[in-house]
GROMACS .gro file of C-alpha atoms in nm:
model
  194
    1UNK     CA    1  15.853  18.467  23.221
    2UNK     CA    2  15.820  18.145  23.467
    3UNK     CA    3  15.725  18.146  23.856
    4UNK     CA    4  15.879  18.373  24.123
    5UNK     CA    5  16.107  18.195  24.326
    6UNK     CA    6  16.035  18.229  24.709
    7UNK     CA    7  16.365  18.171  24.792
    8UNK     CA    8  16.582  18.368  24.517
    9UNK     CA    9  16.749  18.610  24.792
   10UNK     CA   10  16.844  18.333  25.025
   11UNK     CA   11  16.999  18.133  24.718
   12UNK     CA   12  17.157  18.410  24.613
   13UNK     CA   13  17.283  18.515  24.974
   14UNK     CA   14  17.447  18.167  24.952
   15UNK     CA   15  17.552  18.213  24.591
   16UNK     CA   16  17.722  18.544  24.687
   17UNK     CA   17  17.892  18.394  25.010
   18UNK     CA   18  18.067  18.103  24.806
   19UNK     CA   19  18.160  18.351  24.555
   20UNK     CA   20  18.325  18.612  24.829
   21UNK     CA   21  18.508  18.283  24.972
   22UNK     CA   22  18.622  18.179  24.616
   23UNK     CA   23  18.788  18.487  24.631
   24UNK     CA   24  18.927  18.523  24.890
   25UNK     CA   25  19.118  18.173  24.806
   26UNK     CA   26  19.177  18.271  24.470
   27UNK     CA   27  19.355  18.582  24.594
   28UNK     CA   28  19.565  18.387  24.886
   29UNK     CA   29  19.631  18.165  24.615
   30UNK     CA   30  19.760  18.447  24.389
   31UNK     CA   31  19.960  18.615  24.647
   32UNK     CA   32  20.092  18.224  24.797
   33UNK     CA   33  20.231  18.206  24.470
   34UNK     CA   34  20.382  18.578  24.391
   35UNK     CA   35  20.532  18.481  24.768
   36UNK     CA   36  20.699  18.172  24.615
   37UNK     CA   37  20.839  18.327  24.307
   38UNK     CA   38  20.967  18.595  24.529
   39UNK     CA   39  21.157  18.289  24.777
   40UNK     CA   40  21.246  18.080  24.456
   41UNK     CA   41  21.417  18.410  24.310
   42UNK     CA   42  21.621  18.491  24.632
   43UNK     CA   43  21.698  18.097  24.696
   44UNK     CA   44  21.824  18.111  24.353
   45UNK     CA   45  22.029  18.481  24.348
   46UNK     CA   46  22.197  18.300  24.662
   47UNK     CA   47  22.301  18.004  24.511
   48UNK     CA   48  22.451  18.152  24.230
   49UNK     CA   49  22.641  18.452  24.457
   50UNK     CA   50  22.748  18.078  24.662
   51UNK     CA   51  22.824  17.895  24.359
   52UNK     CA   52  23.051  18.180  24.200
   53UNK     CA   53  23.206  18.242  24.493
   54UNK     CA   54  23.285  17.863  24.575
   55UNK     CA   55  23.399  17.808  24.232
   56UNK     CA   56  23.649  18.097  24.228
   57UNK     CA   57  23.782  17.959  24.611
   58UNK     CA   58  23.809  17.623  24.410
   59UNK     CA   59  23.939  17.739  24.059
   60UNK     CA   60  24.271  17.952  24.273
   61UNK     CA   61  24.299  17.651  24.467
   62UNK     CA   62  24.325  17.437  24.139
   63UNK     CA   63  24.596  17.692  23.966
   64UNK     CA   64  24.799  17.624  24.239
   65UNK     CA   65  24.744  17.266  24.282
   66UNK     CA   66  24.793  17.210  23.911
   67UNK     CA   67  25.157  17.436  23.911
   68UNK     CA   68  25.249  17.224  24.215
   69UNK     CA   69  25.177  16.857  24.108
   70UNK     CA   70  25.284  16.944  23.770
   71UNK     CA   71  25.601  17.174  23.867
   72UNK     CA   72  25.506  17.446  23.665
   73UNK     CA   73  25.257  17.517  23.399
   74UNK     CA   74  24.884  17.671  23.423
   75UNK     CA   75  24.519  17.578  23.434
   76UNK     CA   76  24.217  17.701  23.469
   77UNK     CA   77  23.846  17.619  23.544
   78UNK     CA   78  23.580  17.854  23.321
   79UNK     CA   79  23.178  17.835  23.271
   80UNK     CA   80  23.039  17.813  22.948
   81UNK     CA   81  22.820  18.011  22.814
   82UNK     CA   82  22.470  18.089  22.968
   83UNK     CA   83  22.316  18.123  23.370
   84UNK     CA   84  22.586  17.940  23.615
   85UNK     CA   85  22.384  17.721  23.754
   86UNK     CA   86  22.274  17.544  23.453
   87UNK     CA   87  22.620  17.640  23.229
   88UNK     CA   88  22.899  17.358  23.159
   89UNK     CA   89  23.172  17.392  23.309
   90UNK     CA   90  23.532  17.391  23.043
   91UNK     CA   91  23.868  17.285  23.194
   92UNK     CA   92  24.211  17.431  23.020
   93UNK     CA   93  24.502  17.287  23.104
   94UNK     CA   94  24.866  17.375  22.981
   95UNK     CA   95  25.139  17.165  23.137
   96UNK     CA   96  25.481  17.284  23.091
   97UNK     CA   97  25.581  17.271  22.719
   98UNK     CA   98  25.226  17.277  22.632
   99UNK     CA   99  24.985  17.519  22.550
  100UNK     CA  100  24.675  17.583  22.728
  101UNK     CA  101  24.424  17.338  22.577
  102UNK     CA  102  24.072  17.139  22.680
  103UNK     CA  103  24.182  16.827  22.876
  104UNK     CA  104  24.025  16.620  22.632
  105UNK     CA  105  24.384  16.689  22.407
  106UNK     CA  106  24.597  16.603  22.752
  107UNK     CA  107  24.743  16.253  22.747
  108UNK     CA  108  24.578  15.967  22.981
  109UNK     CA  109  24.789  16.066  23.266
  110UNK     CA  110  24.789  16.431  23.198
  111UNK     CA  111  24.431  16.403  23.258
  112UNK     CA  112  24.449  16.192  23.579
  113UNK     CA  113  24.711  16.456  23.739
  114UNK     CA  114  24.445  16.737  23.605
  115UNK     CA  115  24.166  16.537  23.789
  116UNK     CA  116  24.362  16.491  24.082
  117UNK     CA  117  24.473  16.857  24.154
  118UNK     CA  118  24.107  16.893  24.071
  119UNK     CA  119  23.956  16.703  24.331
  120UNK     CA  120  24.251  16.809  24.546
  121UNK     CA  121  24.137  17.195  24.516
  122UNK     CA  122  23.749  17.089  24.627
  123UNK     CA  123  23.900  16.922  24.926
  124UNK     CA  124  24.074  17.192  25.012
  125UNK     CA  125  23.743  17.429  25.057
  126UNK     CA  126  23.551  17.147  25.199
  127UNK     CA  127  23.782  16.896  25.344
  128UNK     CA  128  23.647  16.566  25.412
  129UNK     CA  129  23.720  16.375  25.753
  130UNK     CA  130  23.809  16.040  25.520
  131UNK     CA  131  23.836  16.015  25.139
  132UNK     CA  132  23.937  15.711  24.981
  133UNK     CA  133  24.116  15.711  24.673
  134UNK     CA  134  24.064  15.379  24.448
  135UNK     CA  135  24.362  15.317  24.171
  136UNK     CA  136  24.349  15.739  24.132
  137UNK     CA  137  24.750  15.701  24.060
  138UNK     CA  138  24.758  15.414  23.818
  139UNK     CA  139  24.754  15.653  23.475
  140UNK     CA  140  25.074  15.814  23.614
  141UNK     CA  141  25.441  15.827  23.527
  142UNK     CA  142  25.657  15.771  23.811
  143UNK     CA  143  25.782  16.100  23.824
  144UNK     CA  144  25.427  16.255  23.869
  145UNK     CA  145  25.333  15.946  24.070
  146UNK     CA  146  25.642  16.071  24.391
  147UNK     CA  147  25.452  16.419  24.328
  148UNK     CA  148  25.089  16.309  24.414
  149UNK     CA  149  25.238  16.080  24.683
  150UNK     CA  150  25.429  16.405  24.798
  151UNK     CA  151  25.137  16.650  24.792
  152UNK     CA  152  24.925  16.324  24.974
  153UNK     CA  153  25.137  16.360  25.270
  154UNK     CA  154  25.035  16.773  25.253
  155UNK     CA  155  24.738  16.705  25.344
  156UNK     CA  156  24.651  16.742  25.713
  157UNK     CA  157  24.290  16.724  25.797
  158UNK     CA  158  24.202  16.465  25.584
  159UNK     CA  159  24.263  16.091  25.588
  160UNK     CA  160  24.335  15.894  25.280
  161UNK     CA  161  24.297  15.559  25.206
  162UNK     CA  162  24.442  15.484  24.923
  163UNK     CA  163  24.389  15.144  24.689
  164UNK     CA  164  24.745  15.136  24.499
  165UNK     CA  165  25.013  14.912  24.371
  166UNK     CA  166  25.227  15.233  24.319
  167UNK     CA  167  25.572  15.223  24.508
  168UNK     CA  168  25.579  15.596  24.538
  169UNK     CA  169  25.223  15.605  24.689
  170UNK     CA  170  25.321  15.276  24.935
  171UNK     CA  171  25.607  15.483  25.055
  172UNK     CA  172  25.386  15.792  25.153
  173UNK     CA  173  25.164  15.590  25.364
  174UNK     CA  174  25.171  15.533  25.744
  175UNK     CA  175  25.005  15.201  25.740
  176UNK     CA  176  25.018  14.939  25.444
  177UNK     CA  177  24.720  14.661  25.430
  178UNK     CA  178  24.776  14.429  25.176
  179UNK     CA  179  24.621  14.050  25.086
  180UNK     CA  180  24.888  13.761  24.965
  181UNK     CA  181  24.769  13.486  24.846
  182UNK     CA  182  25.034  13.186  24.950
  183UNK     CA  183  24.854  12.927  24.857
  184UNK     CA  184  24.603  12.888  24.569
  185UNK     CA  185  24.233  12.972  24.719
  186UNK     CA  186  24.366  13.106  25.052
  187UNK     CA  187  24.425  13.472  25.139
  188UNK     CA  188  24.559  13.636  25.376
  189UNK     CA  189  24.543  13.997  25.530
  190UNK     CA  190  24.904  14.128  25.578
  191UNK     CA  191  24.946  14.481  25.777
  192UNK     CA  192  25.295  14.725  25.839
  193UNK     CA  193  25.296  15.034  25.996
  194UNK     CA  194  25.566  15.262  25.879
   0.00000   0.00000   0.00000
C-alpha cells in the first residue's frame, strides 16, 4: 500500500484545525449575510412606509395647489403598477372644462402650471431656504401668469429668485436686478427695490 507516514496525525491535526477555522468563517460568513438581508429588508420596508407616506403629504398638497393656481379643477399624482420604489409615477390632470387626463394631452402651459403646483407641493413638505426659478413662467397665459406670481408671494419660508421677463412675476418681487445694455458691447447691472 506505500510507506507509513511518521507524521500523518500531526498533518492531519493541522488539516483538521484549518478545516474547523474554515468553518467557522464560512458560518460568520453565512450568518454576516442572513444579517444583511435582514438590514436590507427593514432599510427597504422603511423607505417605502417613508416614500408612501411623503408622497401622499405631497400628492394633497398638489390637489390643492393645482385647484388654487388653476381656480378650480382636479389632479392627482398615482403609482403605476408594481413595488413603489421602483413603479412610475402617472400624473392626471383635469383643469376646469377638461376632463381628467395624462399631462402629456395638457397644452404647453397647462403643463408648466401642472409642473409648477407640482414642485410647489414638494416645497411645501420640504421647504428649501432659496430656490431659484429660471424662465418657470414663460409657457403661461397672463391670466395664470398674476396666479403663480400671486401664490409666489404665499410663500413664506422660502426665497425665490426668479429669472423672468413676465410683468406679473416683476410686480410680485421685492427686488428687481436687471442688465441694459445702452450701448452696443457694454452692460450694465440695474437694481430697484419695491
Amino acid at each position: 500500500v506505500g510507506p507509513v507516514n511518521p507524521k500523518a496525525i500531526e498533518e492531519y491535526q493541522e488539516v483538521s484545525e484549518r478545516a474547523a477555522d474554515m468553518t467557522a468563517q464560512r458560518d460568520d460568513l453565512i450568518k454576516a449575510e442572513d444579517d444583511l438581508a435582514k438590514i436590507i429588508d427593514e432599510l427597504l420596508s422603511g423607505m417605502r412606509s417613508t416614500f408612501a407616506e411623503r408622497f401622499a403629504q405631497i400628492n394633497d398638497h398638489f390637489v390643492s395647489i393645482f385647484k388654487e393656481l388653476f381656480g378650480g379643477g382636479r389632479a392627482e399624482l398615482r403609482f403605476e403598477e408594481g413595488d413603489i420604489l421602483e413603479a412610475g409615477i402617472e400624473i392626471a390632470a383635469e383643469p376646469p372644462g377638461k376632463k381628467l387626463q395624462q399631462l402629456s394631452l395638457l397644452s404647453g402651459g397647462e403643463r408648466a402650471l401642472t409642473a409648477i403646483a407640482l414642485l410647489f407641493a414638494m416645497i411645501k413638505i420640504n421647504p428649501s431656504p432659496v430656490c431659484l426659478l429660471d424662465e418657470i413662467d414663460a409657457p403661461l397665459d397672463e391670466a395664470n401668469a398674476v396666479r403663480f406670481a400671486q401664490y409666489l408671494k404665499k410663500i413664506e419660508k422660502t426665497q425665490f429668485m426668479v429669472i423672468t421677463h413676465r410683468k406679473p412675476t416683476m410686480s410680485a418681487c421685492n427686488a428687481l436686478y436687471g442688465v441694459t445694455m445702452e450701448e452696443r458691447g457694454v452692460s450694465r447691472m440695474v437694481s430697484v427695490q419695491i
